[in-house]
Short mmCIF file of C-alpha atoms in Angstrom, two decimals:
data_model
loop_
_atom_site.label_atom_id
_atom_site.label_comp_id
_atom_site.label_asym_id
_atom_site.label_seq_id
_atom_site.Cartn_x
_atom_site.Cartn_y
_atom_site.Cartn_z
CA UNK H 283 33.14 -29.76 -4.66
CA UNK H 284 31.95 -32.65 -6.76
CA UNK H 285 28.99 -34.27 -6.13
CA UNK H 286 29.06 -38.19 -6.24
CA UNK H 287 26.31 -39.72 -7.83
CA UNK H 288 24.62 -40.57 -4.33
CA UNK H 289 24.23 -36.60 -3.42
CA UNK H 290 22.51 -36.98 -6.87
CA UNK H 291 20.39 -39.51 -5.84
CA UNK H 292 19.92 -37.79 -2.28
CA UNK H 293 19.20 -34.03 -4.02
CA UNK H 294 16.94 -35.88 -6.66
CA UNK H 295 15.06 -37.48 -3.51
CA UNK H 296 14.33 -34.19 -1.48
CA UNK H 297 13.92 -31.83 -4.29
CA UNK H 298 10.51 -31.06 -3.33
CA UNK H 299 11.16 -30.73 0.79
CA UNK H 300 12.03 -33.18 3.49
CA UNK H 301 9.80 -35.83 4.72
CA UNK H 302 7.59 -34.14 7.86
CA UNK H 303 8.24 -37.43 9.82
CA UNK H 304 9.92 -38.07 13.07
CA UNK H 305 13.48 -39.64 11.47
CA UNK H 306 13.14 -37.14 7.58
CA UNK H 307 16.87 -39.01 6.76
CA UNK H 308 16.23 -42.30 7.97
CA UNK H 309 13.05 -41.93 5.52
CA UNK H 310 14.65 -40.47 2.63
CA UNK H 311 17.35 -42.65 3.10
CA UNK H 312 15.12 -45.68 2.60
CA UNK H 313 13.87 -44.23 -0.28
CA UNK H 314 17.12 -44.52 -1.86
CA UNK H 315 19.10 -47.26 -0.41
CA UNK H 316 21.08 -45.39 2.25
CA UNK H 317 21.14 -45.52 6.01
CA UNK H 318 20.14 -42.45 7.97
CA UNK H 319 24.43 -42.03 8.76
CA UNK H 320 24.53 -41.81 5.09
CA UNK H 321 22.22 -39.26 4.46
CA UNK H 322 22.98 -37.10 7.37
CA UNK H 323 27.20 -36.69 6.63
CA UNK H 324 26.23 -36.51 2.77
CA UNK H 325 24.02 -33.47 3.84
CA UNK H 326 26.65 -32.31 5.84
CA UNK H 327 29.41 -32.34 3.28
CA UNK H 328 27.02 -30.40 0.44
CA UNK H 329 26.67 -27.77 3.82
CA UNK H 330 30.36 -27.60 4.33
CA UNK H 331 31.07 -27.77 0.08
CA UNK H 332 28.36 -24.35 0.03
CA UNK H 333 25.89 -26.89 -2.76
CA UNK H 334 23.39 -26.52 -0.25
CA UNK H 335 23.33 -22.72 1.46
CA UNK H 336 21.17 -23.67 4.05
CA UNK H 337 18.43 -26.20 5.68
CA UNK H 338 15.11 -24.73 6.57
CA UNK H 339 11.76 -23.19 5.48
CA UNK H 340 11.12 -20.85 2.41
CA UNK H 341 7.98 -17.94 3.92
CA UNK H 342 6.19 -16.14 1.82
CA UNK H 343 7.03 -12.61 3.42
CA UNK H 344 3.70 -11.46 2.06
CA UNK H 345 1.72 -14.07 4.26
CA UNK H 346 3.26 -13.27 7.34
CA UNK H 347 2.34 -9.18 6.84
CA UNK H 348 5.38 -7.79 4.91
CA UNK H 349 3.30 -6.05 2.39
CA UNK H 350 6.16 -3.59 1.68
CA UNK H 351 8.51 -5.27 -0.67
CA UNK H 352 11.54 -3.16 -2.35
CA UNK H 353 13.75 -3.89 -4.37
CA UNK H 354 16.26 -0.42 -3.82
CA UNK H 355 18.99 0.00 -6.24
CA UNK H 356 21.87 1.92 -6.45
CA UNK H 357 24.36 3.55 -8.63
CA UNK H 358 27.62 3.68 -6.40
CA UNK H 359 31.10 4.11 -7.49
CA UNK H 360 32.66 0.83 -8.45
CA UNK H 361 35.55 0.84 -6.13
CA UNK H 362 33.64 1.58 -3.27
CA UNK H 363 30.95 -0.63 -3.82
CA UNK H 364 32.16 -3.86 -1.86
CA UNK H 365 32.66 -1.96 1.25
CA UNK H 366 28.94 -0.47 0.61
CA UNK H 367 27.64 -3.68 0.33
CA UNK H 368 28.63 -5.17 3.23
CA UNK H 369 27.75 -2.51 5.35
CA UNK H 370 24.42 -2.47 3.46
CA UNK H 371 24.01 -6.12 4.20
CA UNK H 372 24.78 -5.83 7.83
CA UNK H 373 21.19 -4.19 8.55
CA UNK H 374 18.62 -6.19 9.95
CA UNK H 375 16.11 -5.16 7.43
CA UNK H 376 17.74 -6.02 4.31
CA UNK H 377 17.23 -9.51 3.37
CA UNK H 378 19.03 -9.90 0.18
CA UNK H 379 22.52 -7.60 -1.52
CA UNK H 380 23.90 -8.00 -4.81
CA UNK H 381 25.96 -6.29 -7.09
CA UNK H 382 25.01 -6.82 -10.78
CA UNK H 383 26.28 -5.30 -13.83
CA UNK H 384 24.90 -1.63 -15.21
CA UNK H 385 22.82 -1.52 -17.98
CA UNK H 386 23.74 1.73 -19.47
CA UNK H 387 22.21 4.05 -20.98
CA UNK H 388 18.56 2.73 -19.72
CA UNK H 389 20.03 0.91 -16.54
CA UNK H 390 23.01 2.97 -14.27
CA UNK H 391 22.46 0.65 -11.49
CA UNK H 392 24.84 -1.55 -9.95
CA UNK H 393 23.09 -2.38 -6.49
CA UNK H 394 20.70 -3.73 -5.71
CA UNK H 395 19.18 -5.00 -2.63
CA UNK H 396 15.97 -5.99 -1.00
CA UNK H 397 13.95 -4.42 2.03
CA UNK H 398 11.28 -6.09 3.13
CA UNK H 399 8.40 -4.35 5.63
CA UNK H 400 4.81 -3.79 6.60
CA UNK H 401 4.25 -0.35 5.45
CA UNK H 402 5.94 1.75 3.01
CA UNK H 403 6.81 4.93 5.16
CA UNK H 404 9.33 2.86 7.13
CA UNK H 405 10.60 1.19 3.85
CA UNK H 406 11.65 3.94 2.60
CA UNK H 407 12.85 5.24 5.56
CA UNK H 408 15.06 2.45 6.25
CA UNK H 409 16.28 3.48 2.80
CA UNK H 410 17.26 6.70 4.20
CA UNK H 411 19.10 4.77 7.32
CA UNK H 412 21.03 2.80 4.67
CA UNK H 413 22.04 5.92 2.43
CA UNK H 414 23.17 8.07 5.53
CA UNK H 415 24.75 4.68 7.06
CA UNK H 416 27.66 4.97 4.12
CA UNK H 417 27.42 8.78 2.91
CA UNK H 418 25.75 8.60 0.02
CA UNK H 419 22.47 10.29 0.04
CA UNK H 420 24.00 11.57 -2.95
CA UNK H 421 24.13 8.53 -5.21
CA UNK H 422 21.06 8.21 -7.19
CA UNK H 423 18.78 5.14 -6.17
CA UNK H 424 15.62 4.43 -6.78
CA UNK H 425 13.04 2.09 -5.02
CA UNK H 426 11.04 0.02 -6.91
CA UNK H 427 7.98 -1.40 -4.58
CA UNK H 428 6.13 -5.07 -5.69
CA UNK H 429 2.90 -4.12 -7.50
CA UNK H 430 2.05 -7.98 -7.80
CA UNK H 431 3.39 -11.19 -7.25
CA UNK H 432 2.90 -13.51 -9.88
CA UNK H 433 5.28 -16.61 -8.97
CA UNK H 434 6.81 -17.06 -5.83
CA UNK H 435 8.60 -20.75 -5.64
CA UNK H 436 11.35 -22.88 -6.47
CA UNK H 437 12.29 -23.62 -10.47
CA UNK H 438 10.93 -27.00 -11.40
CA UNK H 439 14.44 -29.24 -12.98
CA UNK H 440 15.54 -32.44 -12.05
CA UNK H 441 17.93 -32.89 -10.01
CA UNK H 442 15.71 -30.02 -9.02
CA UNK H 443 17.03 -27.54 -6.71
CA UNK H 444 15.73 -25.24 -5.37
CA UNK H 445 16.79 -21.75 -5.48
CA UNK H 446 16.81 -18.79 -2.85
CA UNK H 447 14.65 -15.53 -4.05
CA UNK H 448 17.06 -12.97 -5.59
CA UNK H 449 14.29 -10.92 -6.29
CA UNK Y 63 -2.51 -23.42 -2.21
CA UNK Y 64 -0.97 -22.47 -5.71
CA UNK Y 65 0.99 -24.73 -7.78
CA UNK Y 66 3.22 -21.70 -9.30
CA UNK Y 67 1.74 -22.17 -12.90
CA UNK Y 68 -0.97 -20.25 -13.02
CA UNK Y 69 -0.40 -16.97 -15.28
CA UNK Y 70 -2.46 -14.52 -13.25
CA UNK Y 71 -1.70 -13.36 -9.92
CA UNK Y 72 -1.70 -15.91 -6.88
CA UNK Y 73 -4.58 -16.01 -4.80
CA UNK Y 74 -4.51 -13.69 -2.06
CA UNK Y 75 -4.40 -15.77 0.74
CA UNK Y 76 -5.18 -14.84 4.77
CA UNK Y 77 -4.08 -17.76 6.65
CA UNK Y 78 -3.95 -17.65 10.30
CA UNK Y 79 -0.31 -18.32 12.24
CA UNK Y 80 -0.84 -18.25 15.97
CA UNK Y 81 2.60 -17.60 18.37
CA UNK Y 82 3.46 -21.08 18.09
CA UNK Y 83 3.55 -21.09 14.68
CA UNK Y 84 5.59 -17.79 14.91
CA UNK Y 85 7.84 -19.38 16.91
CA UNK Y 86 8.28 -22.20 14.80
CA UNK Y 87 9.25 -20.08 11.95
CA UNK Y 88 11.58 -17.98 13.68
CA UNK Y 89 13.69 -21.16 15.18
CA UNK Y 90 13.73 -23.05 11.27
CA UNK Y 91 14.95 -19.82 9.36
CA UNK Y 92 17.92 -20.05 11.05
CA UNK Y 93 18.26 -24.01 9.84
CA UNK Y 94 17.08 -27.57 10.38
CA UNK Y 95 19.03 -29.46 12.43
CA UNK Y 96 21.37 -32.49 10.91
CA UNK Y 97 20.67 -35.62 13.44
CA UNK Y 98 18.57 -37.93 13.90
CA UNK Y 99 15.35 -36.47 15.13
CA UNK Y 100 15.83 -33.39 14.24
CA UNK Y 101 12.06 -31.75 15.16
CA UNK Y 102 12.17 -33.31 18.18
CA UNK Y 103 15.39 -30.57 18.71
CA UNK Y 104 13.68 -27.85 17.27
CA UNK Y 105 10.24 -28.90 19.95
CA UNK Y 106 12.60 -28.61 22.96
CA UNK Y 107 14.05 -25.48 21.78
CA UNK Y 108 10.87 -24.00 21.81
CA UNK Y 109 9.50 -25.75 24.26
CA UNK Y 110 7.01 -27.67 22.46
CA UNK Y 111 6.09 -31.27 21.84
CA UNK Y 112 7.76 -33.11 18.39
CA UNK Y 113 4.02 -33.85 17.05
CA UNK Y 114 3.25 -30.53 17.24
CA UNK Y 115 5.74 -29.19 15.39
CA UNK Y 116 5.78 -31.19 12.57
CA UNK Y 117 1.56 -30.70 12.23
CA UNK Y 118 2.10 -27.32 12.38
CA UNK Y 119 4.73 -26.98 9.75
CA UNK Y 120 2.67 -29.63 7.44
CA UNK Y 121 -0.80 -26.69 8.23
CA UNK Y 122 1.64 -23.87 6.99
CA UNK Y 123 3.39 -25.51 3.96
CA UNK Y 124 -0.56 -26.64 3.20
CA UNK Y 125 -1.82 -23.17 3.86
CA UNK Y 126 1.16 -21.49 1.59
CA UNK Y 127 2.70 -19.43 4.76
CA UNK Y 128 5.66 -21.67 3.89
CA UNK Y 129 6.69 -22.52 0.75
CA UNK Y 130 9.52 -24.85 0.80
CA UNK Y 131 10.97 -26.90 3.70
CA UNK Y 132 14.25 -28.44 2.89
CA UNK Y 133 17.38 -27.78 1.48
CA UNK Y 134 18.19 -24.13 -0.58
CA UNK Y 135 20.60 -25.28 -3.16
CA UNK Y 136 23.35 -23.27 -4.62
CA UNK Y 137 22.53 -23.16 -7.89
CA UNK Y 138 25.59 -22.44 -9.76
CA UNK Y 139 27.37 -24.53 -7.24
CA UNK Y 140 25.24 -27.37 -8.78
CA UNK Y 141 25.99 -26.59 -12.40
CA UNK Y 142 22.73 -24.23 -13.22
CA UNK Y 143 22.39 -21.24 -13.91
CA UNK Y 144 20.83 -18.01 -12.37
CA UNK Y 145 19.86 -14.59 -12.89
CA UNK Y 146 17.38 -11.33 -12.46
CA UNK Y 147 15.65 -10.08 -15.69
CA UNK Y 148 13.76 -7.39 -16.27
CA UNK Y 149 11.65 -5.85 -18.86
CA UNK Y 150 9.43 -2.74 -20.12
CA UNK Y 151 6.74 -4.39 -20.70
CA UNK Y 152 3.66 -1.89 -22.15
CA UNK Y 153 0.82 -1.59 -20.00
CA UNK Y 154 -1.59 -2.90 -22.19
CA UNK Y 155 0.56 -5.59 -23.09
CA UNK Y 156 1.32 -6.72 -19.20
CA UNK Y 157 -0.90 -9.50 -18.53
CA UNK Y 158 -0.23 -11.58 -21.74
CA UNK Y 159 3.95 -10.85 -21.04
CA UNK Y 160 3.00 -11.88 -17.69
CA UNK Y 161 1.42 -15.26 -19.03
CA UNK Y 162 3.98 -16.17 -21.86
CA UNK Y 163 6.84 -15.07 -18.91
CA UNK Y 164 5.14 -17.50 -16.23
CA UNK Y 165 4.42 -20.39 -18.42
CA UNK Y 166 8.28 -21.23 -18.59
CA UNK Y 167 9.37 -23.78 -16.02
CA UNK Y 168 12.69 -22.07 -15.96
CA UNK Y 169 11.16 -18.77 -14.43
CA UNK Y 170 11.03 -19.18 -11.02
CA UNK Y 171 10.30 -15.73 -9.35
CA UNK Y 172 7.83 -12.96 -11.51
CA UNK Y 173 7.25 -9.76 -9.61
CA UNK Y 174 5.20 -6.32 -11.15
CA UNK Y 175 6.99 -3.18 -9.60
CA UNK Y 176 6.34 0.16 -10.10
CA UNK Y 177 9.00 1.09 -12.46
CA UNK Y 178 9.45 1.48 -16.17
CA UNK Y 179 11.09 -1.63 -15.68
CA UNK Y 180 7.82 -3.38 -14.43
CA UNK Y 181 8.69 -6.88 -14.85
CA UNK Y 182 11.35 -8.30 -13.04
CA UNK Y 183 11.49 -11.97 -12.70
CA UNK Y 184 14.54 -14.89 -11.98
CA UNK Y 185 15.60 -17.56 -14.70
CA UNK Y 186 17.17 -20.56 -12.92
CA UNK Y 187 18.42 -23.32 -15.48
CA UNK Y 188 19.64 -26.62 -14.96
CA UNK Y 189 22.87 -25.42 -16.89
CA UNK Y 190 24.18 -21.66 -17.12
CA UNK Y 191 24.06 -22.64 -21.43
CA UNK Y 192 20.42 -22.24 -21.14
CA UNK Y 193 19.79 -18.93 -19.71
CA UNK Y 194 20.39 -17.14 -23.05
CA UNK Y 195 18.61 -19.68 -24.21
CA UNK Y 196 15.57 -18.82 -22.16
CA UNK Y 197 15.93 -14.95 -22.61
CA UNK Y 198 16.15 -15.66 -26.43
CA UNK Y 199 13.02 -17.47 -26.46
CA UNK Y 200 11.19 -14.89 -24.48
CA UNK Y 201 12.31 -12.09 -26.32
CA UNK Y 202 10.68 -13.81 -29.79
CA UNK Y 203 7.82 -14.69 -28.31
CA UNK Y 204 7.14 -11.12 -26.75
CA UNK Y 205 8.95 -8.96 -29.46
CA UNK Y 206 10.40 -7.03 -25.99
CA UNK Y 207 14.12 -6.74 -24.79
CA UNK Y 208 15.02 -8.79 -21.91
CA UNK Y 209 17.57 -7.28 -19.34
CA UNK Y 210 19.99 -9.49 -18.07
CA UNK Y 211 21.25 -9.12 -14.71
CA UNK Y 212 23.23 -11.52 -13.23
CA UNK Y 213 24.78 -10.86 -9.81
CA UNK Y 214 28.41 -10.54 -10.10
CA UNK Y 215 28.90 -10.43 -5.93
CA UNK Y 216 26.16 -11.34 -3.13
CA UNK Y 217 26.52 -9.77 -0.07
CA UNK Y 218 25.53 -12.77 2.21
CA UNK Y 219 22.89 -12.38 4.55
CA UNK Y 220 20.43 -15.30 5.58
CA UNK Y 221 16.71 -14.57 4.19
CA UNK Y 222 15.12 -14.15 7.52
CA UNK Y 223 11.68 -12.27 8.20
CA UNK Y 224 10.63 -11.99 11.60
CA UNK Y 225 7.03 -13.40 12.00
#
C-alpha cells in the first residue's frame, strides 16, 4: 500500500509512542490537524496494508526475568525448510523465525530463530523439543546465548519507525 | 532509563512489576485497541480502573520494563531497510567495535553472544540503499568483515513473553 502524506504526518507524530492520555488519537490527532475518526481508520488501514505489524508495548525480556536469550540456528535442507519453520514457529517458546541466507564456508546456517527463557537448562532443552518436533536432531545447530546487551530499542529516522527485534 | 547511545553495556536495571503490572503487559502484547478510549478497554478487561492503567504503563516505560508503546512498523513495508549482522570481532578489540558499532543511529539492536561470531547486531535504514552503505562504513572504520544477513522468509509469530 501507499502511504498518503497524512499517514506521514500521523507515523511522523507517534514515532516515539502514543500519547498515555485518556483519548491517545484524539490527542495526536490535534497535534496534526486531524479528528480522532481520522486517526483511528488511518491506523486501521496501515494495520490492514501490514505498514504497521502491530499496536502495543515493546518489553525488555531481560527485565521481566528472561535471562536466557538464544539465538539457535540451523542448517536444514533448503526444500524442507519452510515446512520446518512453521512448525518451529508454532511453539510457544520461540518468539522470533527466520530464514536468512548461508554464509558459506564460515556461516552454513540458514535458520535461525529465537528462544527466550529464565535459565539455560530449559533453553536448551526446548532446543531439543524443537529438533525432535521435525526429525532433525541430526542437522547441525548451534545455540548462541546473549553474553551482553548493548542496545535494545527502536532505530532513530524520521519518519521514524520503529522496528521489531530480529535479534 | 537509557537513551540507547551509550557504548557500554546498559545499566542493569531491577525494577519492580507487581501482578497488575503483569497483567497489564500480558493484555497489550497482544495489541492496543483502535477506538476511542482505548485504556479504558484494556482497564475493564482486566478489571482495573483507566487511571491506573495508563500510570502504570507511564512507571514501566519510565522504569525501562517497557520500551516502546505504540505502533511496530514494517520496515521494508515503509521503504527502509533491515537486516542481522554479525561479526568476529577479537576479544581485545570488543569494547571499542562495540563503541564505533553503537554510535551509528542506524544500529538499532547490538547483542555479545558466545560465538566466534560474537557480535550480532540489526541495521534498520530509512532506505534499503543505505544498508551497504552502513556495513561499508563499519567495515573501514573497524578493518573487520561484516556478515550480512538479511531474512529472506519470517515465520510470523507475535513477540510475546509471558510476565
Amino acid at each position: 500500500m501507499e502511504l498518503t502524506s497524512t499517514d506521514r504526518a500521523l507515523v511522523a507524530a507517534i514515532q516515539n509512542g502514543l500519547p498515555l492520555t485518556p483519548r491517545p488519537y484524539a490527542d495526536i490527532g490535534q497535534c496534526i490537524g486531524l479528528g480522532e475518526e481520522e486517526v483511528i481508520s488511518a491506523l486501521r488501514r496501515m494495520l490492514d496494508g501490514g505498514i504497521i505489524k502491530r499496536l502495543g508495548i515493546v518489553v525488555r525480556h531481560h527485565e521481566l526475568g528472561y535471562r536466557a536469550n538464544a539465538m539457535v540456528v540451523w542448517d536444514l535442507p533448503d526444500d524442507g525448510i519452510d515446512e520446518i519453520g512453521r512448525r518451529f514457529s508454532g511453539f510457544d517458546f520461540v518468539t522470533l523465525c527466520y530464514r536468512r541466507p548461508r554464509r558459506p564456508p564460515r556461516w552454513p546456517y540458514n535458520l535461525f530463530c529465537m528462544v527466550h527463557g529464565r535459565e539455560r537448562p530449559a533453553v536448551l532443552a526446548q532446543v531439543d523439543r524443537l529438533a525432535q518436533s521435525c526429525g532433525v536432531t541430526d542437522a547441525p545447530r548451534e545455540v548462541l546465548f546473549s553474553t551482553r546487551r548493548f542496545k535494545q530499542r527502536g532505530p532513530v529516522y524520521a519518519p521514524g519507525p520503529a522496528i521489531e527485534a530480529v535479534s | 532509563m537509557t537513551d540507547g547511545t551509550n557504548g557500554g553495556t546498559e545499566p542493569a536495571l531491577d525494577p519492580v512489576i507487581d501482578d497488575r503490572d503483569r497483567a497489564i503487559i500480558n493484555g497489550l502484547q497482544g495489541g492496543f485497541p483502535l477506538t476511542e478510549t482505548p485504556f479504558a478497554v484494556v482497564a475493564e478487561d482486566l478489571d482495573l480502573h483507566e487511571d491506573e492503567v495508563i500510570d502504570r504503563v507511564a512507571a514501566m516505560l519510565n522504569a525501562g520494563v517497557i520500551t516502546r508503546f505504540g505502533p511496530m512498523y514494517h520496515a521494508e513495508r515503509m521503504g527502509g531497510g533491515l537486516t542481522l549482522a554479525a561479526m568476529k570481532v577479537p576479544d581485545v578489540d570488543f569494547e571499542a567495535v562495540a563503541a564505533i558499532v553503537n554510535a551509528l543511529p542506524e544500529v538499532a539492536h547490538n547483542y555479545a553472544r558466545d560465538h566466534d561470531f560474537n557480535m550480532w547486531f540489526v541495521i534498520a535504514t530509512e532506505s534499503a540503499e543505505r544498508i551497504p552503505e552502513v556495513i561499508a562504513e563499519i567495515e573501514a572504520a573497524t578493518g573487520l568483515a561484516v556478515f550480512d544477513m538479511p531474512k529472506i522468509e519470517e515465520f510470523y509469530i507475535g513477540l510475546r513473553f509471558e510476565a
